[in-house]
Amino acid sequence: MSFSAVPPGRGRLVVPVVAVAALAVLPLVLGPYPITLGSRILAFALLVLSVDILTGVTGLPTLGQAAYFGAGAYTAALVGIHWTGSAVVQLLAGVVVAAVLALVTGAVVVRTRGIVFLMVTLAVGELTHQAANSWPVVGGTNGLAGMPPISVLPGGPPLTLSGFVYWWVLAVFVAGYVVVAHAMRSPFGRTLRGIRDNEPRLRALGVRTYPAKLAAYAMAGAVAGAAGTLWAAQARFVAPADLAFDVAAFALLSVVIGGAGSLWGPCLGAALVILVRDELSDHVDGRGPLLLGVVFVACVYVLPRLRGRLRRRKGAR
């Protein structure tokens, strides 16, 4: 009796489907606190995915994605407080506002490259952070409180249980990941990788790189905005600290830890960063940032050697 081999396309889907299924059943076996932590991890992982679009795929290291993350979070909170508790409306509004902000600022930002790009994105993030700190409409330094629970179905009941909120966050995260993965496998994604590897050669071939970089920047901003709406939905509170430098730095650190350019790796890096920052920090007398620094240094030294060995083994085969 013989067994036919699993087609390559279906084989690649087995692990993601199993992973999503495992994540989906967590509210059935865990308590409210770990589920809330899981919601935070998924929202932060979507932010990290937006950083990977620029840093890993396009070769544009950024420290400014917290600006669009905060724009999405504040928009969702304002919509929830003053208009509707519909999670779908909040998501769409946050994505649109963040994408427009990214498009406007990106028109200038993507004209730079390398360390200049990094510093300009840092300036964008800090300006947005200061605006949130000083703008009374969004609560200033006190943040924006009073966001009601979200509801997914039109006219449906508000989601007050952490498990239901988690499922909404998971659904949006999976949808965002699928959209980004599809885009990065398309000709557009190949153009972005060409910009990363050798932009002058791509321009010599007649490819206009500026529109592609601007589109990537706007897309990354939209993904970060979606992540911000998820963060607001699970916390029901947005503060200027959600736009601070350390959020952008931790997102970039997650990309480095997980492996720039591989979409799933940075998501795992995001989980590690949140767990160390929010959980292990309490067990090491609040020295979570120090522990994250040790993890970062270890990854910088160990991961390149590990990847080199794996490539050599594959080449030997």
PDB file of N, CA, C and O in Angstrom, residues 2 5 25 41 53 61 75 111 118-119 162-163 176 182-183 186 199 212 214 232 255 258 272 277 281 284 296 302 310:
ATOM      1  N   SER A   2       0.622   2.189  -0.876  1.00  0.00           N
ATOM      2  CA  SER A   2       1.456   3.390  -0.996  1.00  0.00           C
ATOM      3  C   SER A   2       0.643   4.624  -0.635  1.00  0.00           C
ATOM      4  O   SER A   2      -0.573   4.663  -0.814  1.00  0.00           O
ATOM      5  N   ALA A   5       2.359  11.655  -1.802  1.00  0.00           N
ATOM      6  CA  ALA A   5       2.997  12.766  -1.092  1.00  0.00           C
ATOM      7  C   ALA A   5       2.051  13.952  -1.004  1.00  0.00           C
ATOM      8  O   ALA A   5       1.212  14.169  -1.873  1.00  0.00           O
ATOM      9  N   VAL A  25      -7.852  28.291  20.426  1.00  0.00           N
ATOM     10  CA  VAL A  25      -8.449  27.543  21.549  1.00  0.00           C
ATOM     11  C   VAL A  25      -7.923  28.018  22.907  1.00  0.00           C
ATOM     12  O   VAL A  25      -8.419  27.559  23.944  1.00  0.00           O
ATOM     13  N   ILE A  41       0.218  40.704  22.927  1.00  0.00           N
ATOM     14  CA  ILE A  41       1.273  40.143  22.082  1.00  0.00           C
ATOM     15  C   ILE A  41       0.869  40.186  20.614  1.00  0.00           C
ATOM     16  O   ILE A  41       1.663  40.580  19.747  1.00  0.00           O
ATOM     17  N   ILE A  53       8.117  45.113   7.198  1.00  0.00           N
ATOM     18  CA  ILE A  53       7.886  45.496   5.799  1.00  0.00           C
ATOM     19  C   ILE A  53       8.947  46.485   5.343  1.00  0.00           C
ATOM     20  O   ILE A  53       9.493  46.387   4.223  1.00  0.00           O
ATOM     21  N   PRO A  61      15.523  50.669   7.683  1.00  0.00           N
ATOM     22  CA  PRO A  61      15.339  50.539   9.136  1.00  0.00           C
ATOM     23  C   PRO A  61      14.625  51.759   9.703  1.00  0.00           C
ATOM     24  O   PRO A  61      15.024  52.890   9.459  1.00  0.00           O
ATOM     25  N   THR A  75      -7.320  57.094  17.143  1.00  0.00           N
ATOM     26  CA  THR A  75      -8.500  57.183  16.288  1.00  0.00           C
ATOM     27  C   THR A  75      -9.575  56.209  16.736  1.00  0.00           C
ATOM     28  O   THR A  75     -10.759  56.561  16.829  1.00  0.00           O
ATOM     29  N   ARG A 111      12.517  59.729   0.669  1.00  0.00           N
ATOM     30  CA  ARG A 111      13.557  60.308  -0.182  1.00  0.00           C
ATOM     31  C   ARG A 111      14.943  60.143   0.444  1.00  0.00           C
ATOM     32  O   ARG A 111      15.950  60.444  -0.193  1.00  0.00           O
ATOM     33  N   LEU A 118      16.662  56.426   9.151  1.00  0.00           N
ATOM     34  CA  LEU A 118      16.424  56.030  10.541  1.00  0.00           C
ATOM     35  C   LEU A 118      16.184  57.244  11.424  1.00  0.00           C
ATOM     36  O   LEU A 118      15.247  57.266  12.239  1.00  0.00           O
ATOM     37  N   MET A 119      17.001  58.284  11.275  1.00  0.00           N
ATOM     38  CA  MET A 119      16.875  59.468  12.117  1.00  0.00           C
ATOM     39  C   MET A 119      15.628  60.281  11.779  1.00  0.00           C
ATOM     40  O   MET A 119      14.988  60.848  12.675  1.00  0.00           O
ATOM     41  N   SER A 162     -12.586  38.909  28.150  1.00  0.00           N
ATOM     42  CA  SER A 162     -11.274  38.994  27.503  1.00  0.00           C
ATOM     43  C   SER A 162     -11.124  37.977  26.376  1.00  0.00           C
ATOM     44  O   SER A 162     -10.428  38.235  25.394  1.00  0.00           O
ATOM     45  N   GLY A 163     -11.781  36.824  26.492  1.00  0.00           N
ATOM     46  CA  GLY A 163     -11.676  35.805  25.452  1.00  0.00           C
ATOM     47  C   GLY A 163     -12.273  36.258  24.139  1.00  0.00           C
ATOM     48  O   GLY A 163     -11.693  36.022  23.063  1.00  0.00           O
ATOM     49  N   GLY A 176      -4.373  40.504   8.726  1.00  0.00           N
ATOM     50  CA  GLY A 176      -3.268  41.397   8.392  1.00  0.00           C
ATOM     51  C   GLY A 176      -2.037  40.636   7.931  1.00  0.00           C
ATOM     52  O   GLY A 176      -1.371  41.022   6.965  1.00  0.00           O
ATOM     53  N   HIS A 182       0.869  37.922   1.294  1.00  0.00           N
ATOM     54  CA  HIS A 182       0.506  37.885  -0.132  1.00  0.00           C
ATOM     55  C   HIS A 182       1.174  39.024  -0.886  1.00  0.00           C
ATOM     56  O   HIS A 182       1.694  38.828  -2.001  1.00  0.00           O
ATOM     57  N   ALA A 183       1.169  40.211  -0.290  1.00  0.00           N
ATOM     58  CA  ALA A 183       1.792  41.360  -0.958  1.00  0.00           C
ATOM     59  C   ALA A 183       3.298  41.173  -1.104  1.00  0.00           C
ATOM     60  O   ALA A 183       3.883  41.543  -2.128  1.00  0.00           O
ATOM     61  N   SER A 186       4.170  38.978  -4.047  1.00  0.00           N
ATOM     62  CA  SER A 186       3.741  39.497  -5.345  1.00  0.00           C
ATOM     63  C   SER A 186       4.900  40.223  -6.029  1.00  0.00           C
ATOM     64  O   SER A 186       5.972  40.416  -5.439  1.00  0.00           O
ATOM     65  N   GLU A 199      19.305  49.031  -5.011  1.00  0.00           N
ATOM     66  CA  GLU A 199      18.397  50.040  -5.576  1.00  0.00           C
ATOM     67  C   GLU A 199      18.968  50.721  -6.815  1.00  0.00           C
ATOM     68  O   GLU A 199      18.236  50.921  -7.799  1.00  0.00           O
ATOM     69  N   ALA A 212       7.394  52.928  -5.309  1.00  0.00           N
ATOM     70  CA  ALA A 212       7.342  51.639  -4.615  1.00  0.00           C
ATOM     71  C   ALA A 212       7.658  51.812  -3.130  1.00  0.00           C
ATOM     72  O   ALA A 212       6.987  51.218  -2.266  1.00  0.00           O
ATOM     73  N   LEU A 214       7.285  54.567  -1.371  1.00  0.00           N
ATOM     74  CA  LEU A 214       6.187  55.313  -0.750  1.00  0.00           C
ATOM     75  C   LEU A 214       4.986  54.398  -0.501  1.00  0.00           C
ATOM     76  O   LEU A 214       4.343  54.482   0.556  1.00  0.00           O
ATOM     77  N   ALA A 232      -5.909  49.452  21.417  1.00  0.00           N
ATOM     78  CA  ALA A 232      -6.942  50.230  22.104  1.00  0.00           C
ATOM     79  C   ALA A 232      -8.120  49.349  22.487  1.00  0.00           C
ATOM     80  O   ALA A 232      -8.710  49.521  23.561  1.00  0.00           O
ATOM     81  N   VAL A 255      12.205  42.675  15.359  1.00  0.00           N
ATOM     82  CA  VAL A 255      12.561  42.302  13.987  1.00  0.00           C
ATOM     83  C   VAL A 255      13.966  41.722  13.939  1.00  0.00           C
ATOM     84  O   VAL A 255      14.225  40.716  13.268  1.00  0.00           O
ATOM     85  N   GLY A 258      13.896  38.200  15.599  1.00  0.00           N
ATOM     86  CA  GLY A 258      13.197  37.186  14.813  1.00  0.00           C
ATOM     87  C   GLY A 258      13.778  36.940  13.446  1.00  0.00           C
ATOM     88  O   GLY A 258      13.496  35.908  12.838  1.00  0.00           O
ATOM     89  N   LEU A 272       8.432  37.321  22.374  1.00  0.00           N
ATOM     90  CA  LEU A 272       9.532  37.263  23.342  1.00  0.00           C
ATOM     91  C   LEU A 272       9.723  38.605  24.041  1.00  0.00           C
ATOM     92  O   LEU A 272       9.895  38.669  25.269  1.00  0.00           O
ATOM     93  N   ARG A 277       9.384  41.924  28.778  1.00  0.00           N
ATOM     94  CA  ARG A 277       9.099  43.270  29.299  1.00  0.00           C
ATOM     95  C   ARG A 277       7.979  43.260  30.339  1.00  0.00           C
ATOM     96  O   ARG A 277       8.079  43.923  31.373  1.00  0.00           O
ATOM     97  N   SER A 281      10.044  40.777  33.807  1.00  0.00           N
ATOM     98  CA  SER A 281      10.552  41.963  34.484  1.00  0.00           C
ATOM     99  C   SER A 281      10.183  41.959  35.967  1.00  0.00           C
ATOM    100  O   SER A 281      10.970  42.394  36.818  1.00  0.00           O
ATOM    101  N   VAL A 284      12.631  39.779  38.019  1.00  0.00           N
ATOM    102  CA  VAL A 284      14.053  40.174  38.091  1.00  0.00           C
ATOM    103  C   VAL A 284      14.164  41.593  38.630  1.00  0.00           C
ATOM    104  O   VAL A 284      15.003  42.377  38.177  1.00  0.00           O
ATOM    105  N   PHE A 296      19.150  40.761  23.232  1.00  0.00           N
ATOM    106  CA  PHE A 296      19.507  41.375  21.953  1.00  0.00           C
ATOM    107  C   PHE A 296      20.965  41.105  21.590  1.00  0.00           C
ATOM    108  O   PHE A 296      21.276  40.717  20.466  1.00  0.00           O
ATOM    109  N   VAL A 302      24.699  35.250  18.112  1.00  0.00           N
ATOM    110  CA  VAL A 302      24.411  33.832  17.893  1.00  0.00           C
ATOM    111  C   VAL A 302      23.653  33.577  16.598  1.00  0.00           C
ATOM    112  O   VAL A 302      23.999  32.664  15.831  1.00  0.00           O
ATOM    113  N   LEU A 310      23.072  26.661   9.060  1.00  0.00           N
ATOM    114  CA  LEU A 310      21.927  26.060   8.390  1.00  0.00           C
ATOM    115  C   LEU A 310      22.065  26.168   6.879  1.00  0.00           C
ATOM    116  O   LEU A 310      21.736  25.223   6.145  1.00  0.00           O
TER     117      LEU A 310
END
